Short mmCIF file of C-alpha atoms in Angstrom, two decimals:
data_model
loop_
_atom_site.label_atom_id
_atom_site.label_comp_id
_atom_site.label_asym_id
_atom_site.label_seq_id
_atom_site.Cartn_x
_atom_site.Cartn_y
_atom_site.Cartn_z
CA MET A 1 18.87 -7.25 -14.97
CA GLU A 2 22.27 -6.85 -13.42
CA ARG A 3 24.17 -9.64 -11.74
CA TYR A 4 25.57 -8.85 -8.36
CA LYS A 5 28.75 -10.21 -6.91
CA ILE A 6 28.71 -9.60 -3.21
CA THR A 7 31.91 -9.66 -1.25
CA ARG A 8 32.03 -9.67 2.51
CA LYS A 9 32.84 -5.97 2.47
CA ASN A 10 29.75 -5.19 0.39
CA ALA A 11 27.37 -7.65 2.07
CA LEU A 12 23.86 -6.37 2.75
CA PRO A 13 21.24 -7.61 5.16
CA LEU A 14 18.55 -9.65 3.40
CA GLY A 15 15.89 -6.96 3.88
CA ALA A 16 18.10 -4.32 2.28
CA ALA A 17 18.96 -6.65 -0.60
CA ILE A 18 15.26 -7.30 -1.28
CA LYS A 19 14.49 -3.56 -1.26
CA GLU A 20 17.39 -2.90 -3.63
CA TYR A 21 16.16 -5.62 -5.98
CA LEU A 22 12.60 -4.22 -5.96
CA ARG A 23 13.92 -0.73 -6.76
CA SER A 24 16.18 -1.93 -9.57
CA ALA A 25 13.39 -4.04 -11.11
CA ARG A 26 10.95 -1.10 -10.78
CA LEU A 27 8.47 -3.15 -8.81
CA THR A 28 7.97 -0.76 -5.88
CA THR A 29 4.91 1.05 -7.28
CA GLY A 30 2.99 -2.16 -7.93
CA LEU A 31 4.00 -3.64 -4.60
CA ASN A 32 3.03 -0.47 -2.73
CA THR A 33 -0.37 -0.48 -4.42
CA ARG A 34 -0.96 -4.12 -3.45
CA LEU A 35 0.10 -3.39 0.13
CA ILE A 36 -2.36 -0.47 0.26
CA PHE A 37 -5.19 -2.70 -0.99
CA LYS A 38 -4.31 -5.41 1.54
CA ALA A 39 -4.20 -2.83 4.32
CA TRP A 40 -7.64 -1.57 3.22
CA ASP A 41 -9.11 -5.05 3.53
CA ASP A 42 -7.57 -5.55 6.97
CA VAL A 43 -8.29 -2.11 8.45
CA SER A 44 -11.79 -1.52 7.08
CA GLY A 45 -13.11 -5.04 7.39
CA ALA A 46 -15.01 -4.41 4.15
CA GLY A 47 -12.92 -6.60 1.87
CA GLN A 48 -15.84 -8.84 1.01
CA PHE A 49 -18.00 -5.83 0.09
CA THR A 50 -15.32 -4.15 -2.04
CA LEU A 51 -15.89 -4.43 -5.79
CA LYS A 52 -13.11 -2.21 -7.15
CA ARG A 53 -9.98 -0.62 -5.76
CA TYR A 54 -7.92 2.06 -7.45
CA PHE A 55 -5.03 4.13 -6.10
CA ARG A 56 -3.54 7.18 -7.76
CA SER A 57 -1.82 10.35 -6.52
CA GLY A 58 -2.51 9.66 -2.87
CA LYS A 59 -6.22 9.00 -3.43
CA LEU A 60 -7.70 5.59 -2.72
CA TYR A 61 -10.90 5.00 -4.69
CA ILE A 62 -13.11 2.23 -3.32
CA THR A 63 -16.31 0.92 -4.91
CA LEU A 64 -18.57 -0.99 -2.52
CA ASN A 65 -21.58 -3.19 -3.24
CA SER A 66 -23.41 -2.40 0.01
CA SER A 67 -24.98 0.97 0.78
CA VAL A 68 -25.06 0.12 4.49
CA VAL A 69 -21.30 -0.50 4.57
CA LEU A 70 -20.75 2.63 2.48
CA SER A 71 -22.62 4.81 4.98
CA GLN A 72 -20.79 3.26 7.95
CA LEU A 73 -17.35 3.71 6.38
CA SER A 74 -18.12 7.25 5.17
CA SER A 75 -18.35 8.49 8.73
CA ARG A 76 -14.99 6.88 9.58
CA LYS A 77 -12.89 8.02 6.59
CA GLU A 78 -10.36 10.05 8.58
CA PHE A 79 -9.87 7.26 11.11
CA LEU A 80 -9.46 4.70 8.31
CA LYS A 81 -6.89 6.90 6.57
CA GLU A 82 -4.82 7.17 9.76
CA MET A 83 -5.04 3.42 10.37
CA LEU A 84 -4.04 2.64 6.76
CA ASN A 85 -1.00 4.89 6.93
CA ASP A 86 -0.04 3.48 10.33
CA ARG A 87 -0.26 -0.07 8.95
CA LEU A 88 1.81 0.89 5.91
CA SER A 89 4.47 2.61 8.03
CA ARG A 90 5.00 -0.64 9.95
CA ASP A 91 5.31 -2.75 6.79
CA GLU A 92 8.96 -3.34 5.90
CA LEU A 93 8.27 -3.81 2.19
CA PHE A 94 6.39 -0.52 1.79
CA GLU A 95 8.67 1.93 -0.04
CA GLN A 96 7.99 5.38 1.42
CA ASP A 97 10.03 7.23 -1.20
CA ASP A 98 8.07 5.95 -4.22
CA GLN A 99 6.62 8.93 -6.11
CA ASN A 100 3.73 7.04 -7.73
CA ALA A 101 2.35 5.15 -4.73
CA THR A 102 2.95 6.86 -1.41
CA TRP A 103 0.75 7.48 1.62
CA VAL A 104 -3.03 7.51 1.44
CA GLU A 105 -4.05 11.17 1.55
CA GLU A 106 -7.76 10.75 0.79
CA ILE A 107 -10.28 7.92 0.65
CA ILE A 108 -13.09 8.22 -1.89
CA LEU A 109 -15.97 5.79 -1.41
CA LYS A 110 -18.52 5.02 -4.11
#
């Protein structure tokens, strides 16, 4: 990892410095995925019923252990997708330009 010497002319705000560090350390994809999973738990309210989470190519795969919760969430998929993306857009650490973990385009419930 590179060492940075910051002069007053090159000083960055702390938020920008953190984003730059995450990009240079190639941590944005993993962080974005974790933020998506956290947003799922908050938005859906089904965190305690979620067995597995997987995100790839804009698709969020969720495995639930309750058929009742599955049927309730299935009817609200589009609303949940909009709420997830809204939550992610307000998160300062979410990197919108990451090619591997971007916006949630589809939710697949199992």
